[in-house]
Coordinates of C-alpha atoms in Angstrom, one line a residue:
X1 CA 13.9 -13.1 -20.3
X2 CA 13.8 -14.0 -17.0
X3 CA 13.3 -11.3 -14.3
X4 CA 16.6 -10.4 -11.8
X5 CA 16.0 -10.0 -8.8
X6 CA 18.3 -9.3 -5.9
X7 CA 17.6 -9.1 -2.2
X8 CA 18.6 -5.9 0.2
X9 CA 21.3 -6.4 3.0
X10 CA 21.2 -4.8 5.9
X11 CA 17.5 -6.0 6.6
X12 CA 14.9 -5.2 8.5
X13 CA 16.1 -7.6 12.0
X14 CA 11.8 -7.7 13.0
X15 CA 8.7 -7.6 11.1
X16 CA 8.5 -5.0 7.7
X17 CA 5.3 -2.5 7.7
X18 CA 5.7 -0.6 4.9
X19 CA 8.2 0.0 2.0
X20 CA 7.4 2.9 0.0
X21 CA 9.8 4.7 -3.2
X22 CA 10.7 7.8 -3.8
X23 CA 8.6 10.1 -6.2
X24 CA 12.0 10.5 -8.2
X25 CA 14.1 8.4 -7.7
X26 CA 15.0 4.4 -6.7
X27 CA 15.7 5.5 -3.2
X28 CA 13.4 3.1 -0.7
X29 CA 11.9 3.6 2.6
X30 CA 11.2 0.7 5.2
X31 CA 9.5 0.7 8.2
X32 CA 9.5 -2.4 10.6
X33 CA 8.9 -3.8 13.8
X34 CA 12.0 -3.1 15.3
X35 CA 11.8 0.5 15.9
X36 CA 13.6 1.3 12.6
X37 CA 12.9 3.7 9.3
X38 CA 15.6 2.6 6.3
X39 CA 16.6 4.3 3.4
X40 CA 18.0 2.7 0.9
X41 CA 19.0 3.3 -3.3
X42 CA 17.2 0.1 -4.1
X43 CA 19.1 -0.3 -7.1
X44 CA 22.4 0.0 -5.9
X45 CA 21.6 -2.3 -2.8
X46 CA 22.9 0.5 -0.1
X47 CA 21.2 1.6 2.7
X48 CA 22.2 4.6 2.8
X49 CA 21.1 6.5 5.8
X50 CA 18.6 5.0 9.1
X51 CA 17.2 6.1 12.2
X52 CA 14.5 5.1 14.9
X53 CA 11.3 5.7 17.2
X54 CA 10.6 4.3 20.5
X55 CA 8.7 1.4 19.4
X56 CA 7.3 -0.4 16.0
X57 CA 7.4 1.6 12.8
X58 CA 4.0 0.9 11.5
X59 CA 4.1 3.7 8.2
X60 CA 6.5 6.0 6.3
X61 CA 6.1 8.7 3.3
X62 CA 8.4 10.9 1.2
X63 CA 8.5 14.7 0.8
X64 CA 7.3 15.5 -3.4
X65 CA 11.2 16.0 -3.8
X66 CA 12.2 13.2 -1.8
X67 CA 14.9 15.1 0.3
X68 CA 12.8 14.4 3.7
X69 CA 10.7 11.4 5.4
X70 CA 8.1 11.2 7.7
X71 CA 7.4 8.2 10.0
X72 CA 4.6 7.3 12.8
X73 CA 3.9 4.0 14.3
X74 CA 3.1 2.5 18.2
X75 CA 5.1 5.3 20.2
X76 CA 2.5 7.9 19.0
X77 CA 5.0 10.3 17.6
X78 CA 5.5 11.8 14.0
X79 CA 9.2 12.1 12.9
X80 CA 10.7 13.9 10.6
X81 CA 14.3 12.9 9.0
X82 CA 15.8 15.7 6.8
X83 CA 17.8 13.1 4.9
X84 CA 20.8 15.2 3.8
X85 CA 21.5 15.7 7.1
X86 CA 20.5 13.0 9.3
X87 CA 18.4 15.5 11.0
X88 CA 15.3 14.1 13.1
X89 CA 12.5 16.2 14.7
X90 CA 9.2 15.3 16.2
X91 CA 6.7 16.7 14.5
X92 CA 3.2 15.6 16.6
X93 CA 1.3 12.9 18.1
X94 CA -1.8 10.8 18.7
X95 CA -3.3 10.0 21.4
X96 CA -2.7 6.2 20.3
X97 CA -0.7 4.5 17.4
X98 CA -0.3 5.9 14.5
X99 CA -1.2 3.5 11.4
X100 CA -0.8 5.8 8.6
X101 CA 1.6 8.5 7.1
X102 CA 1.2 10.2 4.0
X103 CA 2.3 13.4 2.4
X104 CA 0.3 15.6 -0.2
X105 CA 2.1 17.4 -2.7
X106 CA -0.4 19.7 -3.5
X107 CA -0.9 21.2 0.4
X108 CA 2.6 20.6 1.3
X109 CA 1.4 19.0 4.3
X110 CA 1.8 15.8 6.1
X111 CA -1.3 13.5 6.9
X112 CA -1.4 11.1 9.9
X113 CA -4.3 8.3 10.6
X114 CA -4.4 6.9 13.8
X115 CA -5.9 4.3 16.0
X116 CA -7.3 7.3 17.9
X117 CA -10.1 7.2 15.1
X118 CA -7.9 11.2 14.5
X119 CA -7.0 12.0 10.2
X120 CA -4.6 15.0 11.2
X121 CA -2.9 17.4 9.0
X122 CA 0.5 18.4 9.6
X123 CA 2.6 21.4 8.5
X124 CA 6.1 19.8 8.0
X125 CA 7.6 23.9 7.4
X126 CA 6.3 25.0 10.0
X127 CA 6.3 22.1 12.4
X128 CA 3.0 22.5 13.9
X129 CA -0.5 21.1 13.3
X130 CA -2.7 22.5 10.7
X131 CA -6.3 21.1 11.6
X132 CA -7.5 17.1 12.3
X133 CA -11.1 15.5 11.4
X134 CA -12.4 12.5 12.5
X135 CA -13.7 9.4 11.6
X136 CA -16.8 7.8 13.4
X137 CA -15.3 7.6 17.2
X138 CA -14.1 4.2 18.5
X139 CA -13.0 3.1 14.3
X140 CA -9.9 2.7 13.9
X141 CA -7.7 4.3 10.6
X142 CA -6.1 1.1 9.2
X143 CA -4.8 1.9 5.6
X144 CA -4.9 5.1 3.7
X145 CA -4.4 6.0 0.0
X146 CA -3.6 9.9 -1.2
X147 CA -3.5 10.3 -5.4
X148 CA -3.2 14.2 -6.0
X149 CA -6.5 15.6 -3.6
X150 CA -8.1 13.0 -3.0
X151 CA -7.4 10.9 0.5
X152 CA -9.0 7.3 1.0
X153 CA -9.2 6.3 4.5
X154 CA -10.1 2.6 5.9
X155 CA -11.6 1.8 8.7
X156 CA -12.3 -0.9 11.4
X157 CA -15.9 -1.4 10.6
X158 CA -15.6 -1.6 7.8
X159 CA -15.8 1.9 6.8
X160 CA -14.2 4.1 3.8
X161 CA -14.1 7.4 4.3
X162 CA -13.2 9.7 1.4
X163 CA -11.7 13.5 1.7
X164 CA -10.6 16.5 -0.4
X165 CA -6.8 17.5 1.4
X166 CA -8.5 20.6 0.7
X167 CA -11.7 21.0 2.6
X168 CA -10.7 17.9 5.5
X169 CA -13.7 19.2 7.7
X170 CA -16.4 16.6 6.3
X171 CA -15.1 13.9 4.0
X172 CA -17.3 13.8 0.1
X173 CA -18.1 10.3 0.6
X174 CA -19.0 8.0 3.2
X175 CA -19.1 4.3 2.0
X176 CA -18.9 0.7 3.5
X177 CA -16.5 -1.7 2.3
X178 CA -18.7 -4.3 -0.3
X179 CA -16.2 -7.1 1.2
X180 CA -17.6 -8.7 4.3
X181 CA -14.5 -8.8 6.5
X182 CA -11.5 -6.4 8.0
X183 CA -10.1 -4.1 5.4
X184 CA -6.7 -4.4 4.9
X185 CA -5.3 -2.1 2.6
X186 CA -6.2 0.4 0.0
X187 CA -4.7 1.9 -3.4
X188 CA -5.7 4.9 -5.8
X189 CA -6.1 3.7 -9.2
X190 CA -2.7 6.5 -11.0
X191 CA -5.7 8.0 -13.1
X192 CA -7.3 9.0 -9.8
X193 CA -10.7 7.5 -10.7
X194 CA -11.2 4.4 -8.1
X195 CA -9.6 2.2 -5.8
X196 CA -8.3 -1.2 -5.1
X197 CA -9.3 -1.9 -1.6
X198 CA -8.1 -6.3 0.4
X199 CA -10.0 -7.9 2.5
X200 CA -8.4 -10.7 5.3
X201 CA -10.4 -13.2 3.5
X202 CA -8.1 -13.0 0.1
X203 CA -10.3 -10.9 -2.2
X204 CA -10.3 -7.1 -4.1
X205 CA -12.9 -4.7 -4.5
X206 CA -12.5 -2.1 -7.6
X207 CA -14.0 0.6 -6.6
X208 CA -15.2 4.2 -8.2
X209 CA -15.3 7.3 -6.7
X210 CA -18.4 8.8 -9.1
X211 CA -21.6 8.4 -7.6
X212 CA -23.5 7.9 -10.3
X213 CA -25.4 4.6 -11.5
X214 CA -24.0 4.2 -14.7
X215 CA -20.2 4.2 -12.8
X216 CA -21.1 2.4 -10.0
X217 CA -22.4 -0.2 -12.1
X218 CA -18.3 -1.0 -13.0
X219 CA -17.3 -2.1 -9.5
X220 CA -17.1 -5.8 -9.0
X221 CA -15.0 -7.8 -6.7
X222 CA -12.5 -11.0 -6.9
X223 CA -11.2 -13.8 -5.0
X224 CA -7.5 -14.4 -5.0
X225 CA -4.7 -15.9 -2.5
X226 CA -6.4 -18.6 -2.1
X227 CA -4.9 -22.5 -1.5
X228 CA -7.1 -25.6 -2.3
X229 CA -6.1 -28.3 0.5
X230 CA -7.4 -31.5 1.1
X231 CA -11.8 -32.6 -0.1
X232 CA -11.2 -29.1 -1.9
X233 CA -11.6 -26.7 1.4
X234 CA -9.8 -23.3 0.3
X235 CA -7.5 -21.9 2.6
X236 CA -8.3 -17.7 2.4
X237 CA -5.0 -15.4 3.2
X238 CA -5.5 -11.9 3.8
X239 CA -4.5 -9.7 1.1
X240 CA -1.9 -7.4 3.1
X241 CA -0.8 -5.2 0.0
X242 CA -1.4 -3.5 -2.8
X243 CA 0.7 -1.8 -5.4
X244 CA -0.8 0.0 -9.3
X245 CA 2.6 0.2 -12.6
X246 CA 2.7 4.1 -12.4
X247 CA 2.8 3.6 -16.7
X248 CA -0.1 0.6 -17.2
X249 CA -2.6 1.2 -14.9
X250 CA -2.3 -2.6 -13.7
X251 CA -1.5 -4.0 -10.4
X252 CA 0.6 -6.3 -8.4
X253 CA -1.3 -8.2 -4.6
X254 CA 0.4 -9.6 -2.1
X255 CA -1.0 -12.2 0.4
X256 CA -0.1 -14.2 3.1
X257 CA 0.2 -17.1 1.3
X258 CA 3.5 -15.5 0.3
X259 CA 2.8 -15.1 -3.3
X260 CA 2.4 -12.0 -5.8
X261 CA 0.0 -11.2 -8.4
X262 CA 0.0 -8.9 -10.6
X263 CA -3.5 -8.3 -12.8
X264 CA -5.1 -6.4 -15.2
X265 CA -8.2 -4.9 -13.3
X266 CA -9.7 -3.5 -16.6
X267 CA -10.0 -7.1 -18.4
X268 CA -10.5 -8.6 -14.7
X269 CA -7.5 -11.1 -16.1
X270 CA -4.3 -11.9 -14.1
X271 CA -1.8 -10.8 -16.1
X272 CA 1.0 -13.1 -13.9
X273 CA 2.4 -14.8 -10.7
X274 CA 5.8 -14.4 -9.0
X275 CA 7.8 -17.6 -7.5
X276 CA 6.3 -17.9 -4.2
X277 CA 8.7 -16.1 -1.8
X278 CA 9.4 -17.5 1.6
X279 CA 6.7 -16.3 4.1
X280 CA 3.8 -13.5 4.1
X281 CA 4.3 -10.5 1.8
X282 CA 3.8 -7.3 3.8
X283 CA 4.4 -4.7 1.3
X284 CA 4.5 -3.8 -2.2
X285 CA 5.6 -0.6 -3.7
X286 CA 6.8 0.1 -8.1
X287 CA 9.0 2.8 -8.3
X288 CA 8.0 5.8 -10.3
X289 CA 9.7 4.1 -13.9
X290 CA 7.6 1.0 -13.0
X291 CA 10.8 -1.9 -13.5
X292 CA 11.6 -2.3 -10.0
X293 CA 8.8 -3.7 -7.7
X294 CA 10.1 -3.8 -3.8
X295 CA 8.7 -6.7 -2.3
X296 CA 8.7 -7.6 1.4
X297 CA 8.6 -11.2 2.5
X298 CA 7.5 -10.8 6.3
X299 CA 6.1 -12.9 8.2
X300 CA 2.8 -11.0 9.2
X301 CA 1.4 -13.0 12.5
X302 CA -1.6 -14.5 11.0
X303 CA -1.0 -17.8 12.4
X304 CA -0.1 -16.5 16.0
X305 CA 3.8 -16.3 17.2
X306 CA 5.8 -19.4 15.2
X307 CA 9.1 -20.2 14.1
X308 CA 9.3 -18.0 10.8
X309 CA 12.0 -17.0 7.7
X310 CA 13.7 -13.5 8.6
X311 CA 12.3 -11.0 7.1
X312 CA 13.7 -10.5 4.2
X313 CA 13.1 -7.0 1.0
X314 CA 13.6 -8.0 -2.3
X315 CA 14.3 -6.0 -5.5
X316 CA 12.6 -7.3 -8.8
X317 CA 13.0 -5.7 -11.9
X318 CA 9.9 -5.9 -13.7
X319 CA 9.9 -7.0 -17.4
X320 CA 7.2 -5.4 -19.4
X321 CA 5.3 -8.1 -19.9
X322 CA 4.8 -8.6 -16.4
X323 CA 2.8 -5.3 -15.2
X324 CA 1.3 -4.7 -19.6
X325 CA -2.4 -5.3 -19.9
X326 CA -3.3 -8.0 -22.4
X327 CA -4.8 -6.8 -26.1
X328 CA -8.3 -8.3 -25.8
X329 CA -8.8 -11.0 -28.7
X330 CA -11.6 -9.9 -30.9
X331 CA -14.3 -12.4 -31.7
X332 CA -14.7 -14.3 -33.9
X333 CA -17.9 -14.8 -36.0
X334 CA -19.7 -17.9 -36.9
X335 CA -21.7 -18.4 -39.6
X336 CA -25.2 -20.0 -38.8

């Protein structure tokens, strides 16, 4: 049975930076370089609401009940929007651009990471600052992921900071990425045991939080989003996006090659590859039931300023066989 797919109407007019599904519905927030944040009903293909910043928006997040959204970007402000009333307000600001926004259900706090080396906490109810911490001075926050109480922050300099959101004064661990080039995206396993990290050179690393040697032996990295050209010369594409399936624990990756791959990380196999999209895959996210995948095809300027296809957000209906782990075949014994 082929998967169905539709393109969202009223798409952003400049580069998509993030697409995030709600926690318990098919609402989808999309942030972009056109200064806008858009709220869609992804399944019905309806634009329900939009609001603007003063400059490009780099990330967005929902509250636990999906009633409000948060966003940040190049104007340095963290904005909050009440989707029921349409009212927006400024929750706080950084000294430079805000690159990452997360919402912690367990603490009720909004978390923002910026290019000013700060990770800040904000109380959305009281609309004030609730604390902040710093990664190493001079490092920019490039990506962040949150699962229950664990926050993982990826920075320039290939540093990875692991925090407990209930105690942010010091990180639990500071690691160096096992990949040799700049970190592009981090996402935490649904079971909370570790995270996947992608980089600009067509690689993904699978890492585990438990520092014990026996667990650390499980970590590995693999090549992906590469194309062989003439004389077997490979082109390596940045892996911009990672999204874990909420039920099966498999994950999708999207790259500047315009491709989306779905992986079984446990068995170290690729399950499937979707069709080639018109341009770079900039963002991915599964909805809460795992039967929809939002795919933002949006040129990320990895080859500089040039003519490129219009930005588009596709909503793919996901079949089970595209995301379910394959049963390992038993090795048959042969008699000598």
